[in-house]
Tab-separated table of C-alpha atoms in Angstrom:
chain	number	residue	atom	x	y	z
A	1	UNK	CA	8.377	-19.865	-9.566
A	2	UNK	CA	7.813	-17.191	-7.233
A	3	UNK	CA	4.785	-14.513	-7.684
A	4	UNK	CA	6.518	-11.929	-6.257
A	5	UNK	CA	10.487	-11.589	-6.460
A	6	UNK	CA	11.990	-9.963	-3.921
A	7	UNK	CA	15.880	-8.587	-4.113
A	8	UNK	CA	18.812	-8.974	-2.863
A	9	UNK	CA	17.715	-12.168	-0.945
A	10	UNK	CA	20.809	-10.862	1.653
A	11	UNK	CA	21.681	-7.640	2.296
A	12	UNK	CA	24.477	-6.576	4.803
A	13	UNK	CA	25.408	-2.933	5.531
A	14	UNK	CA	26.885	-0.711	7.642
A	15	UNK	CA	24.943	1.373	10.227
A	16	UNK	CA	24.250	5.170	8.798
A	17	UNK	CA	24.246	3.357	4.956
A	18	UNK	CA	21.347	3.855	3.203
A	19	UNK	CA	19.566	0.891	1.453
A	20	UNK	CA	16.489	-0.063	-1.172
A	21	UNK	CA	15.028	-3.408	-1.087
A	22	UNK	CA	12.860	-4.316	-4.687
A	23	UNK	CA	9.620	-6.295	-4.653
A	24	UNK	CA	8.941	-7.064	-8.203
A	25	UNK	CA	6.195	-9.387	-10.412
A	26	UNK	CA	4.732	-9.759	-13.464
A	27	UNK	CA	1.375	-9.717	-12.242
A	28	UNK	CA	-0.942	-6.881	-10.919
A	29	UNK	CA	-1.573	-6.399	-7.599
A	30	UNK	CA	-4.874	-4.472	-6.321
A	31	UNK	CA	-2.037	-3.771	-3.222
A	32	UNK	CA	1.335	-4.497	-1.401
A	33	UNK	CA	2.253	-4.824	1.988
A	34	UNK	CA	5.160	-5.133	3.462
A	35	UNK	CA	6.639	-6.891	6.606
A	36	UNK	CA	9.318	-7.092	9.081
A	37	UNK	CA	9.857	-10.021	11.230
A	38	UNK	CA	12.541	-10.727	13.765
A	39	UNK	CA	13.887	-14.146	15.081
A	40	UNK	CA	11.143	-16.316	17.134
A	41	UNK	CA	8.298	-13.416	16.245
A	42	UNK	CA	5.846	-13.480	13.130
A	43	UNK	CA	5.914	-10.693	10.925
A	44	UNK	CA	4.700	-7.522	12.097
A	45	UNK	CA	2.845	-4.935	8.981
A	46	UNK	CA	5.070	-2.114	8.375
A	47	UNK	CA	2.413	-0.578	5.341
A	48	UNK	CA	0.113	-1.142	2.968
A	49	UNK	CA	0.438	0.690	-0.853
A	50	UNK	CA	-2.868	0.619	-2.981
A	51	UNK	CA	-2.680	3.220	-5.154
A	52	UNK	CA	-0.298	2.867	-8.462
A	53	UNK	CA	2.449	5.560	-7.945
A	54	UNK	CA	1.656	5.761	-4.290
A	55	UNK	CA	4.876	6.980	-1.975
A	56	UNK	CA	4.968	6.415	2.277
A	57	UNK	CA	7.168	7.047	4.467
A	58	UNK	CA	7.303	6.072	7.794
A	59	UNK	CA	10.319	7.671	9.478
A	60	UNK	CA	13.279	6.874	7.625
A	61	UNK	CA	11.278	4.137	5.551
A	62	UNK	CA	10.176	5.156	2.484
A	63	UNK	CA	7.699	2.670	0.508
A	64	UNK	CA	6.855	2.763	-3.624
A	65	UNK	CA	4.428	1.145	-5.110
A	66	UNK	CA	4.912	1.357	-9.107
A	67	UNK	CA	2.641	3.066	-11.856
A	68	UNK	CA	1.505	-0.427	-13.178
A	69	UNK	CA	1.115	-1.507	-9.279
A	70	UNK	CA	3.242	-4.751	-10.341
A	71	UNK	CA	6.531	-3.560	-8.266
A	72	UNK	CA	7.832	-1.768	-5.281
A	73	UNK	CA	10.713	-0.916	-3.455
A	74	UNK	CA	11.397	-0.192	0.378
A	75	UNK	CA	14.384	2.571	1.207
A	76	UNK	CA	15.402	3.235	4.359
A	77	UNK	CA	17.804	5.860	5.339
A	78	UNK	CA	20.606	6.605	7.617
A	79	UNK	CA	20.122	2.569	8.309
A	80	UNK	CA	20.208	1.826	12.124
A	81	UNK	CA	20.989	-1.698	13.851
A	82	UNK	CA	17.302	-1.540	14.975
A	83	UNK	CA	16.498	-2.079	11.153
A	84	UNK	CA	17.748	-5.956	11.113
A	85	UNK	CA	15.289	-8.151	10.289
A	86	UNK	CA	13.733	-10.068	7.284
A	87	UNK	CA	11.465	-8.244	5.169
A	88	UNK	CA	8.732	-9.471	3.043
A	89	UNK	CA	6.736	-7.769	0.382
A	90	UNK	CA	3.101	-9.794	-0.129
A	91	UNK	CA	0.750	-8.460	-2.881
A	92	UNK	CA	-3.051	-8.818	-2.676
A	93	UNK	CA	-4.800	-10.166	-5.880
A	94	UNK	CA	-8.390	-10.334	-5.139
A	95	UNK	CA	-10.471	-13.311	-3.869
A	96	UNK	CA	-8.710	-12.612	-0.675
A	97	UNK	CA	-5.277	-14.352	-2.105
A	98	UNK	CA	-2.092	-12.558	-0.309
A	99	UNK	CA	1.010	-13.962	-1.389
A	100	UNK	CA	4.287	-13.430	-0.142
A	101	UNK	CA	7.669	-13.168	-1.394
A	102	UNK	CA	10.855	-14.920	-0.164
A	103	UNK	CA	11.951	-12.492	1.663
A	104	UNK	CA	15.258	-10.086	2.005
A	105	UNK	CA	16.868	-10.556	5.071
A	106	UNK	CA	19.124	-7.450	6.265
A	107	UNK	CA	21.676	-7.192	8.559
A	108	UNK	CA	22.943	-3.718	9.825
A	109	UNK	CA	26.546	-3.659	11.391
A	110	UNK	CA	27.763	-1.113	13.962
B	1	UNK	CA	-5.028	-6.193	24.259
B	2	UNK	CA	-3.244	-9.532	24.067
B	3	UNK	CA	-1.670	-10.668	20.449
B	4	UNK	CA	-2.313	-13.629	18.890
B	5	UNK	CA	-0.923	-16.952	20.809
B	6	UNK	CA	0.329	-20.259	19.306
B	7	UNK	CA	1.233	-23.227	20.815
B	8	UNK	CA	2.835	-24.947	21.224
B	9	UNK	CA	6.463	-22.884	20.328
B	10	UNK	CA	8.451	-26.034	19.510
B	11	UNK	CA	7.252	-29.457	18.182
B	12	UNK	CA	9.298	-32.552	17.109
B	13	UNK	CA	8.018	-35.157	15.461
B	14	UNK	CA	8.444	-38.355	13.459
B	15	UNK	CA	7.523	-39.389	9.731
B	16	UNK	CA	4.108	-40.855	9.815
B	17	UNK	CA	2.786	-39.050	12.854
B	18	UNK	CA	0.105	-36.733	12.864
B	19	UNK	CA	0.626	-33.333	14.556
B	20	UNK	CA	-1.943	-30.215	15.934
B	21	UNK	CA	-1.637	-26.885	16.413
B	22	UNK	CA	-3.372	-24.346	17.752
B	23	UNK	CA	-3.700	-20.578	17.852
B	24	UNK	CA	-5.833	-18.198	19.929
B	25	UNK	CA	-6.952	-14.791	17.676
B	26	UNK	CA	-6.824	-11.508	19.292
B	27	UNK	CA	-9.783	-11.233	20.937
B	28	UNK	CA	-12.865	-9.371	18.805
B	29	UNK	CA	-10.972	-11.190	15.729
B	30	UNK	CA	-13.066	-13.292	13.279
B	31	UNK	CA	-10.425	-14.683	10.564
B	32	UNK	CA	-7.592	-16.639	11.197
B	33	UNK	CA	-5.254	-17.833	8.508
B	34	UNK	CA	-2.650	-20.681	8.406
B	35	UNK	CA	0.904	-19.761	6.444
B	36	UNK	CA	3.723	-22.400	6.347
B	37	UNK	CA	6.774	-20.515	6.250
B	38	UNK	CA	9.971	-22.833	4.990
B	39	UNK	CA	14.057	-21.025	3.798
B	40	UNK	CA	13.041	-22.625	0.234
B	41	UNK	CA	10.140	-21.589	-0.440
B	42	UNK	CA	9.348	-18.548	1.810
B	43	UNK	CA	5.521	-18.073	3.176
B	44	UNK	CA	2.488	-20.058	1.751
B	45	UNK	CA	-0.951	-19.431	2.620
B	46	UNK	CA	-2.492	-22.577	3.807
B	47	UNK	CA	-5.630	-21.774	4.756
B	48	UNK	CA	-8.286	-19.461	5.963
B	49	UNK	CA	-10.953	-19.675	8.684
B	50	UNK	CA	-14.029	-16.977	9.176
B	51	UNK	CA	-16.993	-18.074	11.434
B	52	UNK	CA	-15.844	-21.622	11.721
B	53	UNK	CA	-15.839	-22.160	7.618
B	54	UNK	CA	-13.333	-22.149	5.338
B	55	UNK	CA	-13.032	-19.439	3.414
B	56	UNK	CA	-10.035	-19.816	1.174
B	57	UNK	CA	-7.573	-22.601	0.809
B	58	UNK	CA	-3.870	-22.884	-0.928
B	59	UNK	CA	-2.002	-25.556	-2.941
B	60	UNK	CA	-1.275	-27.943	0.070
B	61	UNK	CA	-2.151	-31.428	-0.002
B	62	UNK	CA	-4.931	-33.328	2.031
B	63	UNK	CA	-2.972	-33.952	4.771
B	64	UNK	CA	-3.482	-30.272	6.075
B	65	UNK	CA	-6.936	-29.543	7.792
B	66	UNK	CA	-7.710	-27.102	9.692
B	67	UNK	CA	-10.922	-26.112	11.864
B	68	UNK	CA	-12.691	-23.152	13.409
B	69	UNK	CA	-14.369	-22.418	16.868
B	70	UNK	CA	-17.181	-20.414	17.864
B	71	UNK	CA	-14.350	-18.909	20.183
B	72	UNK	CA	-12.748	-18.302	16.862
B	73	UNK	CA	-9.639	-20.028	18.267
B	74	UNK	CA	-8.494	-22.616	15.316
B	75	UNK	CA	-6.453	-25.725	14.956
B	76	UNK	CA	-4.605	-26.717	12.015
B	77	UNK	CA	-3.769	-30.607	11.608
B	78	UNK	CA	-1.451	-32.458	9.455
B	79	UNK	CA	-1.672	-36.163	9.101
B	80	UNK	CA	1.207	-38.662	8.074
B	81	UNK	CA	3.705	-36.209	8.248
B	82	UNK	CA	6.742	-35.808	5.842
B	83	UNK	CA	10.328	-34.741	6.494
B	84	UNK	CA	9.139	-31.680	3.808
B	85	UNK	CA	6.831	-30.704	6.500
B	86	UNK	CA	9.334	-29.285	8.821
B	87	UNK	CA	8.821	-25.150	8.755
B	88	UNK	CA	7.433	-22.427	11.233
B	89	UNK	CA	3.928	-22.563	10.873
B	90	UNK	CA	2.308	-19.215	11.439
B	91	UNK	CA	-1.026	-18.001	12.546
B	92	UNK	CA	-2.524	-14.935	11.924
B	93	UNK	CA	-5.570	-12.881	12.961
B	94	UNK	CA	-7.730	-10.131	11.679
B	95	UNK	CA	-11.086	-8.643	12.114
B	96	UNK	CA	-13.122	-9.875	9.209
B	97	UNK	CA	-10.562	-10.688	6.379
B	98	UNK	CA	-7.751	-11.011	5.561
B	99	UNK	CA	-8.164	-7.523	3.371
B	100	UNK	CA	-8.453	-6.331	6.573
B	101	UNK	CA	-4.275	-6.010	8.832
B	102	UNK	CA	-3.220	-9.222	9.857
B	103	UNK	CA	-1.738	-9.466	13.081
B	104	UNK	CA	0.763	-12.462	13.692
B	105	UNK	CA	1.539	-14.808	16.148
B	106	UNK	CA	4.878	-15.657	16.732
B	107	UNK	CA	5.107	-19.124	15.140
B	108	UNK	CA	5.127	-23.006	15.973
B	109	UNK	CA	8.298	-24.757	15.019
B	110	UNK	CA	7.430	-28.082	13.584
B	111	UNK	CA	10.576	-30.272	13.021
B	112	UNK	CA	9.869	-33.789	11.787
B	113	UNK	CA	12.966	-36.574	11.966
């Protein structure tokens, strides 16, 4: 069973469609962090969310972490090809324990 | 500033053998954690290293080891390997813990026949 469900597991879309990706557990998380990684690389840190309620946005990426800080979502907007990749929520629990979630790999069409 | 390096990129091996990897932090970096990242069950933290001690450790058996430099570059080992083991194993860096951003390397690909 995984801590942190992420959905859908596959998501594929045309370019200029917009998009939300859910990150979702039943336990706490003191914060959430969310990846990208491409083929052959190791995920890269898109943004970190600590505070319950807390909104980012980073260009057309817009991150959520929930009131009860067990759940967030990632939109992105006016999706571009660029976007492809698999993205992975992992939630901080103290003692230094990050786990991840399986992932949601997205594929933007032209 | 150069990222964090892995090597090697590709490794294939046999049941039974014993395998090492090794990863270079980015320089000024003081942690380094192991992840095993599989299609089934995603990314698991295997270990972490901070000073050359072990700091934290996941649900992996025995067979997975792992050790710490005073260069801070680290090796990860795994003995008597299983067909199971075959994943990306991933390195990553950061400057005290891993509270602090991790950065990534880019992965070894362990495939064992």
């Amino acid at each position: 069973t995984q801590l942190l469900e992420q959905s859908p597991q596959f998501l594929s879309i045309q370019e200029g469609e917009n998009l939300t990706v859910y990150c979702n557990s039943s336990s706490v998380f003191s914060s959430l962090q969310w990846y990208r990684q491409e083929p052959g690389e190791g995920p890269v840190l898109l943004v970190t969310v600590v505070t319950g309620g807390e909104v980012k946005k980073l260009k057309r990426l817009t991150f959520q972490f929930g009131d009860a800080r067990k759940d967030s979502s990632l939109h992105i907007t006016a999706a571009q090809t660029g976007d492809t990749g698999l993205y992975l929520c992992a939630g901080e629990k103290g003692a230094q324990k990050l786990v991840f979630g399986q992932g949601t790999r997205l594929t933007i069409n032209p | 500033k150069a990222g964090v390096t892995q090597t090697p990129r590709y490794l294939i091996k046999t049941r039974g053998q014993q395998v090492t990897l090794s990863c270079s932090p980015i320089s000024g970096h003081r942690s380094v954690s192991w992840y095993q990242q599989t299609p089934g069950q995603g990314l698991q933290f295997l270990f972490e290293y901070f000073s050359e001690t072990q700091r934290n450790k996941g649900n992996f058996p025995g067979r997975f080891s792992g050790r710490q430099f005073s260069n801070s570059r680290s090796e990860m080992n795994v003995s008597t390997l299983e067909l199971g083991d075959s994943a990306l194993y991933l390195c990553a860096s950061s400057l005290r813990d891993r509270a602090d951003t991790q950065y990534f390397g880019p992965g070894t690909r362990l495939t064992v026949l």
